[in-house]
Amino acid sequence: MLDRRHALATLAAAAFTLSALPALALDKTAFSQAAFDAAMKAGKPVLIDVSAPWCPTCKAQAPILSELTKQPRFKNLVVFNVDFDSQKDALRGFKAQQQSTLIVFKGGTEMGRSVGDTNKASIEALLARAI
């Protein structure tokens, strides 16, 4: 009987974890200079998300960004992920010295940035500067 209870508990935990994954997923594109340049040329609002898979602050930002970018007002926001560990040229180009850096662009111009911010209201205010 204990084995059955343990199995059911494990299945329930797995189902809960899997059901939460889509809510946490952020629709972002791996950064490439060509894609970024095309978005800038098209005048699209852009968010550069500098992150690393090992970064706890980046992990805290992810669900906030996911929730915010699903809002209708941010529907046209193009989100590019710059990998802190492997895209050093992009980091230099954006003058980003730390992971968990968020940079927004509007009309081809940088409109603001934050580093290490996990406050939903201030991240939302930053994203609003791009639209």
Short mmCIF file of N, CA, C and O in Angstrom, two decimals:
data_model
loop_
_atom_site.label_atom_id
_atom_site.label_comp_id
_atom_site.label_asym_id
_atom_site.label_seq_id
_atom_site.Cartn_x
_atom_site.Cartn_y
_atom_site.Cartn_z
N MET A 1 0.82 -1.19 0.00
CA MET A 1 0.00 0.00 0.00
C MET A 1 0.86 1.26 0.00
O MET A 1 0.54 2.21 -0.66
N LEU A 2 1.97 1.25 0.72
CA LEU A 2 2.84 2.41 0.74
C LEU A 2 3.46 2.66 -0.63
O LEU A 2 3.63 3.80 -1.03
N ASP A 3 3.77 1.59 -1.34
CA ASP A 3 4.34 1.76 -2.67
C ASP A 3 3.35 2.44 -3.61
O ASP A 3 3.74 3.30 -4.40
N ARG A 4 2.10 2.08 -3.50
CA ARG A 4 1.08 2.69 -4.35
C ARG A 4 0.90 4.17 -4.00
O ARG A 4 0.81 5.01 -4.88
N ARG A 5 0.88 4.49 -2.73
CA ARG A 5 0.75 5.88 -2.30
C ARG A 5 1.95 6.71 -2.77
O ARG A 5 1.80 7.83 -3.23
N HIS A 6 3.12 6.12 -2.64
CA HIS A 6 4.33 6.82 -3.08
C HIS A 6 4.28 7.07 -4.59
O HIS A 6 4.62 8.16 -5.06
N ALA A 7 3.84 6.07 -5.33
CA ALA A 7 3.75 6.21 -6.79
C ALA A 7 2.73 7.29 -7.16
O ALA A 7 2.98 8.12 -8.05
N LEU A 8 1.58 7.31 -6.49
CA LEU A 8 0.57 8.32 -6.77
C LEU A 8 1.06 9.72 -6.42
O LEU A 8 0.81 10.68 -7.16
N ALA A 9 1.76 9.83 -5.32
CA ALA A 9 2.31 11.13 -4.93
C ALA A 9 3.34 11.61 -5.94
O ALA A 9 3.37 12.79 -6.30
N THR A 10 4.16 10.70 -6.42
CA THR A 10 5.16 11.05 -7.42
C THR A 10 4.50 11.49 -8.72
O THR A 10 4.90 12.49 -9.33
N LEU A 11 3.47 10.77 -9.15
CA LEU A 11 2.75 11.15 -10.37
C LEU A 11 2.08 12.50 -10.22
O LEU A 11 2.09 13.32 -11.14
N ALA A 12 1.49 12.76 -9.07
CA ALA A 12 0.84 14.05 -8.83
C ALA A 12 1.86 15.18 -8.89
O ALA A 12 1.60 16.24 -9.47
N ALA A 13 3.01 14.97 -8.29
CA ALA A 13 4.06 16.00 -8.30
C ALA A 13 4.55 16.24 -9.72
O ALA A 13 4.77 17.38 -10.13
N ALA A 14 4.72 15.18 -10.48
CA ALA A 14 5.18 15.32 -11.86
C ALA A 14 4.13 16.06 -12.70
O ALA A 14 4.47 16.93 -13.50
N ALA A 15 2.87 15.74 -12.51
CA ALA A 15 1.81 16.41 -13.26
C ALA A 15 1.77 17.90 -12.92
O ALA A 15 1.61 18.75 -13.80
N PHE A 16 1.93 18.23 -11.65
CA PHE A 16 1.95 19.63 -11.24
C PHE A 16 3.13 20.36 -11.87
O PHE A 16 2.99 21.45 -12.40
N THR A 17 4.29 19.74 -11.85
CA THR A 17 5.48 20.36 -12.43
C THR A 17 5.31 20.58 -13.92
O THR A 17 5.60 21.66 -14.43
N LEU A 18 4.81 19.60 -14.63
CA LEU A 18 4.62 19.72 -16.07
C LEU A 18 3.55 20.75 -16.41
O LEU A 18 3.68 21.48 -17.39
N SER A 19 2.52 20.84 -15.60
CA SER A 19 1.47 21.83 -15.88
C SER A 19 1.97 23.24 -15.67
O SER A 19 1.47 24.19 -16.26
N ALA A 20 2.98 23.42 -14.84
CA ALA A 20 3.51 24.76 -14.57
C ALA A 20 4.50 25.20 -15.64
O ALA A 20 4.73 26.39 -15.79
N LEU A 21 5.07 24.29 -16.39
CA LEU A 21 6.10 24.66 -17.36
C LEU A 21 5.64 25.64 -18.43
O LEU A 21 6.33 26.62 -18.67
N PRO A 22 4.50 25.47 -19.07
CA PRO A 22 4.13 26.45 -20.09
C PRO A 22 3.96 27.85 -19.52
O PRO A 22 4.25 28.83 -20.18
N ALA A 23 3.52 27.97 -18.31
CA ALA A 23 3.34 29.28 -17.71
C ALA A 23 4.67 29.98 -17.47
O ALA A 23 4.74 31.19 -17.40
N LEU A 24 5.73 29.21 -17.32
CA LEU A 24 7.03 29.79 -17.06
C LEU A 24 7.83 30.03 -18.33
O LEU A 24 8.83 30.73 -18.30
N ALA A 25 7.40 29.46 -19.43
CA ALA A 25 8.16 29.59 -20.66
C ALA A 25 8.05 31.00 -21.21
O ALA A 25 6.99 31.59 -21.26
N LEU A 26 9.15 31.54 -21.60
CA LEU A 26 9.20 32.87 -22.20
C LEU A 26 9.55 32.69 -23.66
O LEU A 26 10.54 32.04 -24.00
N ASP A 27 8.73 33.29 -24.52
CA ASP A 27 8.98 33.18 -25.95
C ASP A 27 10.08 34.16 -26.34
O ASP A 27 9.83 35.34 -26.56
N LYS A 28 11.31 33.67 -26.33
CA LYS A 28 12.43 34.52 -26.71
C LYS A 28 13.29 33.80 -27.73
O LYS A 28 13.32 32.58 -27.79
N THR A 29 13.97 34.58 -28.50
CA THR A 29 14.79 34.07 -29.58
C THR A 29 16.25 34.21 -29.19
O THR A 29 16.64 35.22 -28.60
N ALA A 30 17.04 33.21 -29.53
CA ALA A 30 18.48 33.32 -29.29
C ALA A 30 19.00 34.50 -30.10
O ALA A 30 18.63 34.69 -31.27
N PHE A 31 19.83 35.31 -29.48
CA PHE A 31 20.34 36.51 -30.12
C PHE A 31 21.22 36.18 -31.31
O PHE A 31 22.09 35.33 -31.25
N SER A 32 20.98 36.91 -32.39
CA SER A 32 21.91 36.96 -33.52
C SER A 32 21.94 38.41 -33.96
O SER A 32 20.92 39.11 -33.91
N GLN A 33 23.09 38.86 -34.38
CA GLN A 33 23.22 40.26 -34.79
C GLN A 33 22.30 40.58 -35.96
O GLN A 33 21.69 41.64 -36.01
N ALA A 34 22.17 39.63 -36.89
CA ALA A 34 21.33 39.86 -38.07
C ALA A 34 19.86 40.02 -37.68
O ALA A 34 19.17 40.92 -38.18
N ALA A 35 19.38 39.17 -36.77
CA ALA A 35 17.98 39.26 -36.34
C ALA A 35 17.73 40.55 -35.56
O ALA A 35 16.70 41.21 -35.72
N PHE A 36 18.69 40.92 -34.71
CA PHE A 36 18.58 42.16 -33.95
C PHE A 36 18.56 43.36 -34.90
O PHE A 36 17.71 44.25 -34.77
N ASP A 37 19.46 43.38 -35.87
CA ASP A 37 19.51 44.47 -36.84
C ASP A 37 18.21 44.57 -37.63
O ASP A 37 17.71 45.68 -37.89
N ALA A 38 17.64 43.43 -38.00
CA ALA A 38 16.37 43.42 -38.75
C ALA A 38 15.24 43.99 -37.89
O ALA A 38 14.41 44.77 -38.39
N ALA A 39 15.20 43.63 -36.63
CA ALA A 39 14.17 44.16 -35.73
C ALA A 39 14.34 45.66 -35.54
O ALA A 39 13.36 46.41 -35.53
N MET A 40 15.59 46.10 -35.43
CA MET A 40 15.85 47.53 -35.29
C MET A 40 15.42 48.29 -36.55
O MET A 40 14.78 49.33 -36.48
N LYS A 41 15.78 47.74 -37.71
CA LYS A 41 15.44 48.37 -38.99
C LYS A 41 13.92 48.46 -39.17
O LYS A 41 13.41 49.44 -39.72
N ALA A 42 13.21 47.44 -38.69
CA ALA A 42 11.75 47.41 -38.80
C ALA A 42 11.08 48.30 -37.74
O ALA A 42 9.86 48.47 -37.76
N GLY A 43 11.87 48.85 -36.84
CA GLY A 43 11.32 49.74 -35.81
C GLY A 43 10.56 49.02 -34.71
O GLY A 43 9.74 49.63 -34.02
N LYS A 44 10.83 47.73 -34.54
CA LYS A 44 10.13 46.95 -33.52
C LYS A 44 10.68 47.25 -32.13
O LYS A 44 11.87 47.52 -31.97
N PRO A 45 9.82 47.17 -31.12
CA PRO A 45 10.31 47.27 -29.75
C PRO A 45 11.06 45.99 -29.40
O PRO A 45 10.61 44.89 -29.75
N VAL A 46 12.20 46.13 -28.75
CA VAL A 46 13.08 44.98 -28.50
C VAL A 46 13.49 44.94 -27.04
O VAL A 46 13.80 45.97 -26.44
N LEU A 47 13.50 43.72 -26.50
CA LEU A 47 14.07 43.46 -25.18
C LEU A 47 15.25 42.53 -25.36
O LEU A 47 15.12 41.47 -25.98
N ILE A 48 16.39 42.93 -24.84
CA ILE A 48 17.56 42.06 -24.78
C ILE A 48 17.62 41.51 -23.36
O ILE A 48 17.66 42.27 -22.39
N ASP A 49 17.58 40.21 -23.23
CA ASP A 49 17.61 39.52 -21.95
C ASP A 49 18.95 38.79 -21.85
O ASP A 49 19.14 37.76 -22.48
N VAL A 50 19.88 39.35 -21.08
CA VAL A 50 21.19 38.72 -20.88
C VAL A 50 21.06 37.78 -19.70
O VAL A 50 20.80 38.22 -18.57
N SER A 51 21.22 36.49 -19.96
CA SER A 51 21.02 35.53 -18.88
C SER A 51 21.99 34.36 -18.99
O SER A 51 22.67 34.19 -19.98
N ALA A 52 22.02 33.61 -17.89
CA ALA A 52 22.84 32.40 -17.83
C ALA A 52 22.01 31.32 -17.13
O ALA A 52 21.25 31.63 -16.20
N PRO A 53 22.14 30.08 -17.56
CA PRO A 53 21.33 29.01 -16.97
C PRO A 53 21.61 28.77 -15.48
O PRO A 53 20.74 28.28 -14.77
N TRP A 54 22.76 29.16 -15.01
CA TRP A 54 23.13 28.95 -13.61
C TRP A 54 22.77 30.13 -12.71
O TRP A 54 22.96 30.10 -11.51
N CYS A 55 22.22 31.18 -13.27
CA CYS A 55 21.97 32.43 -12.55
C CYS A 55 20.62 32.41 -11.82
O CYS A 55 19.57 32.35 -12.46
N PRO A 56 20.63 32.49 -10.49
CA PRO A 56 19.36 32.48 -9.75
C PRO A 56 18.51 33.72 -10.01
O PRO A 56 17.28 33.64 -10.03
N THR A 57 19.13 34.86 -10.24
CA THR A 57 18.36 36.07 -10.53
C THR A 57 17.67 35.95 -11.89
O THR A 57 16.51 36.34 -12.04
N CYS A 58 18.37 35.38 -12.86
CA CYS A 58 17.78 35.15 -14.18
C CYS A 58 16.57 34.22 -14.06
O CYS A 58 15.54 34.44 -14.71
N LYS A 59 16.70 33.21 -13.23
CA LYS A 59 15.59 32.27 -13.02
C LYS A 59 14.41 32.97 -12.36
O LYS A 59 13.26 32.64 -12.64
N ALA A 60 14.68 33.94 -11.50
CA ALA A 60 13.60 34.70 -10.86
C ALA A 60 12.95 35.67 -11.86
O ALA A 60 11.76 35.93 -11.79
N GLN A 61 13.73 36.19 -12.79
CA GLN A 61 13.19 37.11 -13.80
C GLN A 61 12.33 36.39 -14.83
O GLN A 61 11.36 36.98 -15.34
N ALA A 62 12.65 35.15 -15.14
CA ALA A 62 11.99 34.43 -16.23
C ALA A 62 10.46 34.39 -16.10
O ALA A 62 9.75 34.73 -17.06
N PRO A 63 9.90 33.98 -14.97
CA PRO A 63 8.43 33.94 -14.91
C PRO A 63 7.80 35.34 -14.95
O PRO A 63 6.70 35.51 -15.47
N ILE A 64 8.50 36.33 -14.45
CA ILE A 64 7.99 37.71 -14.51
C ILE A 64 7.94 38.16 -15.96
O ILE A 64 6.93 38.70 -16.43
N LEU A 65 9.03 37.95 -16.69
CA LEU A 65 9.07 38.33 -18.10
C LEU A 65 8.03 37.55 -18.91
O LEU A 65 7.38 38.11 -19.79
N SER A 66 7.88 36.28 -18.59
CA SER A 66 6.90 35.46 -19.30
C SER A 66 5.49 36.01 -19.11
O SER A 66 4.74 36.16 -20.07
N GLU A 67 5.17 36.33 -17.89
CA GLU A 67 3.84 36.87 -17.60
C GLU A 67 3.62 38.22 -18.28
O GLU A 67 2.59 38.47 -18.89
N LEU A 68 4.61 39.10 -18.17
CA LEU A 68 4.46 40.44 -18.75
C LEU A 68 4.37 40.40 -20.27
O LEU A 68 3.57 41.13 -20.86
N THR A 69 5.19 39.59 -20.91
CA THR A 69 5.20 39.58 -22.38
C THR A 69 3.95 38.95 -22.96
O THR A 69 3.71 39.07 -24.15
N LYS A 70 3.14 38.30 -22.13
CA LYS A 70 1.86 37.77 -22.60
C LYS A 70 0.76 38.82 -22.57
O LYS A 70 -0.31 38.60 -23.13
N GLN A 71 1.02 39.94 -21.96
CA GLN A 71 0.03 41.02 -21.92
C GLN A 71 -0.13 41.60 -23.32
O GLN A 71 0.86 41.75 -24.05
N PRO A 72 -1.35 41.95 -23.70
CA PRO A 72 -1.59 42.49 -25.04
C PRO A 72 -0.73 43.72 -25.40
O PRO A 72 -0.30 43.86 -26.53
N ARG A 73 -0.44 44.55 -24.43
CA ARG A 73 0.33 45.76 -24.75
C ARG A 73 1.77 45.45 -25.14
O ARG A 73 2.44 46.27 -25.77
N PHE A 74 2.27 44.27 -24.76
CA PHE A 74 3.64 43.87 -25.12
C PHE A 74 3.68 42.84 -26.24
O PHE A 74 4.71 42.21 -26.47
N LYS A 75 2.56 42.68 -26.96
CA LYS A 75 2.48 41.63 -27.98
C LYS A 75 3.49 41.79 -29.10
O LYS A 75 3.91 40.83 -29.71
N ASN A 76 3.91 43.01 -29.40
CA ASN A 76 4.86 43.25 -30.49
C ASN A 76 6.31 43.29 -30.02
O ASN A 76 7.21 43.49 -30.84
N LEU A 77 6.53 43.12 -28.74
CA LEU A 77 7.88 43.16 -28.20
C LEU A 77 8.67 41.94 -28.66
O LEU A 77 8.23 40.80 -28.50
N VAL A 78 9.81 42.19 -29.26
CA VAL A 78 10.69 41.10 -29.71
C VAL A 78 11.71 40.87 -28.59
O VAL A 78 12.38 41.81 -28.17
N VAL A 79 11.80 39.64 -28.13
CA VAL A 79 12.70 39.31 -27.01
C VAL A 79 13.84 38.44 -27.53
O VAL A 79 13.61 37.38 -28.09
N PHE A 80 15.06 38.95 -27.32
CA PHE A 80 16.25 38.20 -27.69
C PHE A 80 16.99 37.81 -26.41
O PHE A 80 17.18 38.63 -25.52
N ASN A 81 17.42 36.56 -26.37
CA ASN A 81 18.23 36.09 -25.25
C ASN A 81 19.69 36.09 -25.65
O ASN A 81 20.07 35.49 -26.65
N VAL A 82 20.50 36.78 -24.86
CA VAL A 82 21.95 36.77 -25.04
C VAL A 82 22.51 35.87 -23.95
O VAL A 82 22.31 36.15 -22.76
N ASP A 83 23.18 34.81 -24.34
CA ASP A 83 23.76 33.89 -23.37
C ASP A 83 25.04 34.49 -22.79
O ASP A 83 26.00 34.75 -23.53
N PHE A 84 25.03 34.70 -21.50
CA PHE A 84 26.15 35.36 -20.83
C PHE A 84 27.45 34.57 -20.97
O PHE A 84 28.53 35.16 -21.06
N ASP A 85 27.36 33.27 -21.01
CA ASP A 85 28.56 32.44 -21.05
C ASP A 85 29.18 32.30 -22.44
O ASP A 85 30.39 32.11 -22.55
N SER A 86 28.37 32.40 -23.48
CA SER A 86 28.90 32.08 -24.80
C SER A 86 28.86 33.21 -25.83
O SER A 86 29.49 33.10 -26.87
N GLN A 87 28.15 34.29 -25.56
CA GLN A 87 28.01 35.34 -26.56
C GLN A 87 28.72 36.63 -26.11
O GLN A 87 28.12 37.68 -25.96
N LYS A 88 30.02 36.51 -25.94
CA LYS A 88 30.83 37.61 -25.43
C LYS A 88 30.86 38.82 -26.36
O LYS A 88 30.89 39.96 -25.90
N ASP A 89 30.83 38.59 -27.69
CA ASP A 89 30.81 39.72 -28.62
C ASP A 89 29.54 40.55 -28.43
O ASP A 89 29.59 41.78 -28.43
N ALA A 90 28.40 39.88 -28.27
CA ALA A 90 27.15 40.60 -28.05
C ALA A 90 27.19 41.36 -26.73
O ALA A 90 26.72 42.50 -26.65
N LEU A 91 27.76 40.74 -25.70
CA LEU A 91 27.86 41.41 -24.40
C LEU A 91 28.66 42.71 -24.53
O LEU A 91 28.27 43.75 -23.98
N ARG A 92 29.77 42.63 -25.26
CA ARG A 92 30.57 43.83 -25.47
C ARG A 92 29.79 44.89 -26.26
O ARG A 92 29.83 46.07 -25.94
N GLY A 93 29.08 44.44 -27.27
CA GLY A 93 28.30 45.36 -28.10
C GLY A 93 27.22 46.09 -27.31
O GLY A 93 26.96 47.27 -27.55
N PHE A 94 26.62 45.41 -26.35
CA PHE A 94 25.58 46.01 -25.52
C PHE A 94 26.14 46.62 -24.24
O PHE A 94 25.39 47.17 -23.44
N LYS A 95 27.44 46.49 -24.04
CA LYS A 95 28.09 46.96 -22.81
C LYS A 95 27.41 46.37 -21.58
O LYS A 95 27.17 47.07 -20.59
N ALA A 96 27.10 45.09 -21.67
CA ALA A 96 26.48 44.36 -20.57
C ALA A 96 27.56 43.59 -19.84
O ALA A 96 28.23 42.74 -20.42
N GLN A 97 27.74 43.90 -18.58
CA GLN A 97 28.82 43.28 -17.81
C GLN A 97 28.35 42.17 -16.89
O GLN A 97 29.18 41.46 -16.31
N GLN A 98 27.04 42.01 -16.75
CA GLN A 98 26.52 40.99 -15.84
C GLN A 98 25.35 40.25 -16.48
O GLN A 98 24.63 40.82 -17.31
N GLN A 99 25.16 39.02 -16.03
CA GLN A 99 23.94 38.31 -16.39
C GLN A 99 22.80 38.99 -15.63
O GLN A 99 23.05 39.81 -14.77
N SER A 100 21.58 38.69 -15.97
CA SER A 100 20.36 39.30 -15.43
C SER A 100 20.24 40.76 -15.82
O SER A 100 19.60 41.55 -15.14
N THR A 101 20.83 41.11 -16.97
CA THR A 101 20.70 42.46 -17.52
C THR A 101 19.56 42.47 -18.53
O THR A 101 19.49 41.60 -19.40
N LEU A 102 18.69 43.45 -18.40
CA LEU A 102 17.57 43.64 -19.33
C LEU A 102 17.77 45.01 -20.00
O LEU A 102 17.97 46.01 -19.31
N ILE A 103 17.70 45.03 -21.33
CA ILE A 103 17.89 46.26 -22.08
C ILE A 103 16.73 46.39 -23.07
O ILE A 103 16.43 45.44 -23.79
N VAL A 104 16.09 47.56 -23.11
CA VAL A 104 14.98 47.76 -24.03
C VAL A 104 15.33 48.82 -25.08
O VAL A 104 16.04 49.78 -24.78
N PHE A 105 14.83 48.59 -26.29
CA PHE A 105 15.05 49.49 -27.42
C PHE A 105 13.71 49.88 -28.03
O PHE A 105 12.80 49.06 -28.12
N LYS A 106 13.63 51.12 -28.46
CA LYS A 106 12.46 51.62 -29.18
C LYS A 106 12.97 52.49 -30.32
O LYS A 106 13.80 53.38 -30.10
N GLY A 107 12.50 52.20 -31.52
CA GLY A 107 12.93 52.99 -32.67
C GLY A 107 14.42 52.96 -32.90
O GLY A 107 15.00 53.93 -33.38
N GLY A 108 15.06 51.86 -32.55
CA GLY A 108 16.49 51.72 -32.77
C GLY A 108 17.36 52.35 -31.70
O GLY A 108 18.58 52.33 -31.81
N THR A 109 16.75 52.91 -30.65
CA THR A 109 17.48 53.59 -29.60
C THR A 109 17.28 52.89 -28.27
O THR A 109 16.15 52.50 -27.94
N GLU A 110 18.36 52.75 -27.51
CA GLU A 110 18.22 52.17 -26.18
C GLU A 110 17.40 53.12 -25.31
O GLU A 110 17.72 54.30 -25.19
N MET A 111 16.36 52.56 -24.68
CA MET A 111 15.46 53.38 -23.86
C MET A 111 15.67 53.13 -22.37
O MET A 111 15.15 53.89 -21.55
N GLY A 112 16.38 52.07 -22.01
CA GLY A 112 16.62 51.81 -20.61
C GLY A 112 17.20 50.43 -20.39
O GLY A 112 17.19 49.59 -21.29
N ARG A 113 17.72 50.23 -19.19
CA ARG A 113 18.27 48.92 -18.82
C ARG A 113 18.18 48.75 -17.31
O ARG A 113 18.07 49.72 -16.57
N SER A 114 18.24 47.50 -16.91
CA SER A 114 18.30 47.18 -15.48
C SER A 114 19.20 45.96 -15.31
O SER A 114 19.37 45.18 -16.24
N VAL A 115 19.76 45.85 -14.13
CA VAL A 115 20.63 44.70 -13.82
C VAL A 115 20.17 44.13 -12.48
O VAL A 115 20.09 44.85 -11.49
N GLY A 116 19.85 42.85 -12.49
CA GLY A 116 19.52 42.16 -11.25
C GLY A 116 18.15 42.48 -10.69
O GLY A 116 17.86 42.15 -9.54
N ASP A 117 17.28 43.08 -11.47
CA ASP A 117 15.96 43.47 -10.99
C ASP A 117 15.00 42.28 -11.04
O ASP A 117 14.87 41.64 -12.07
N THR A 118 14.32 42.03 -9.93
CA THR A 118 13.31 40.97 -9.88
C THR A 118 11.97 41.53 -9.40
O THR A 118 11.10 40.78 -9.00
N ASN A 119 11.81 42.83 -9.47
CA ASN A 119 10.56 43.47 -9.07
C ASN A 119 9.67 43.60 -10.29
O ASN A 119 10.04 44.26 -11.28
N LYS A 120 8.50 42.98 -10.23
CA LYS A 120 7.60 42.95 -11.39
C LYS A 120 7.23 44.35 -11.86
O LYS A 120 7.24 44.63 -13.06
N ALA A 121 6.92 45.24 -10.94
CA ALA A 121 6.49 46.58 -11.32
C ALA A 121 7.59 47.35 -12.05
O ALA A 121 7.33 48.02 -13.06
N SER A 122 8.81 47.26 -11.58
CA SER A 122 9.88 48.00 -12.24
C SER A 122 10.28 47.36 -13.57
O SER A 122 10.63 48.06 -14.52
N ILE A 123 10.19 46.04 -13.66
CA ILE A 123 10.45 45.39 -14.96
C ILE A 123 9.36 45.78 -15.96
O ILE A 123 9.64 46.07 -17.11
N GLU A 124 8.12 45.82 -15.50
CA GLU A 124 7.02 46.24 -16.37
C GLU A 124 7.23 47.68 -16.85
O GLU A 124 7.02 47.99 -18.03
N ALA A 125 7.66 48.55 -15.96
CA ALA A 125 7.93 49.94 -16.33
C ALA A 125 9.06 50.01 -17.37
O ALA A 125 9.00 50.82 -18.30
N LEU A 126 10.07 49.17 -17.21
CA LEU A 126 11.16 49.13 -18.17
C LEU A 126 10.65 48.69 -19.54
O LEU A 126 10.94 49.31 -20.57
N LEU A 127 9.87 47.61 -19.58
CA LEU A 127 9.33 47.11 -20.85
C LEU A 127 8.43 48.17 -21.51
O LEU A 127 8.45 48.31 -22.74
N ALA A 128 7.70 48.91 -20.71
CA ALA A 128 6.80 49.93 -21.25
C ALA A 128 7.57 51.02 -21.98
O ALA A 128 7.03 51.66 -22.90
N ARG A 129 8.80 51.23 -21.62
CA ARG A 129 9.62 52.25 -22.29
C ARG A 129 9.93 51.87 -23.74
O ARG A 129 10.32 52.72 -24.54
N ALA A 130 9.78 50.57 -24.06
CA ALA A 130 10.07 50.11 -25.42
C ALA A 130 8.88 50.23 -26.35
O ALA A 130 9.04 50.17 -27.56
N ILE A 131 7.70 50.39 -25.79
CA ILE A 131 6.50 50.43 -26.66
C ILE A 131 5.95 51.84 -26.82
O ILE A 131 6.34 52.75 -26.15
#
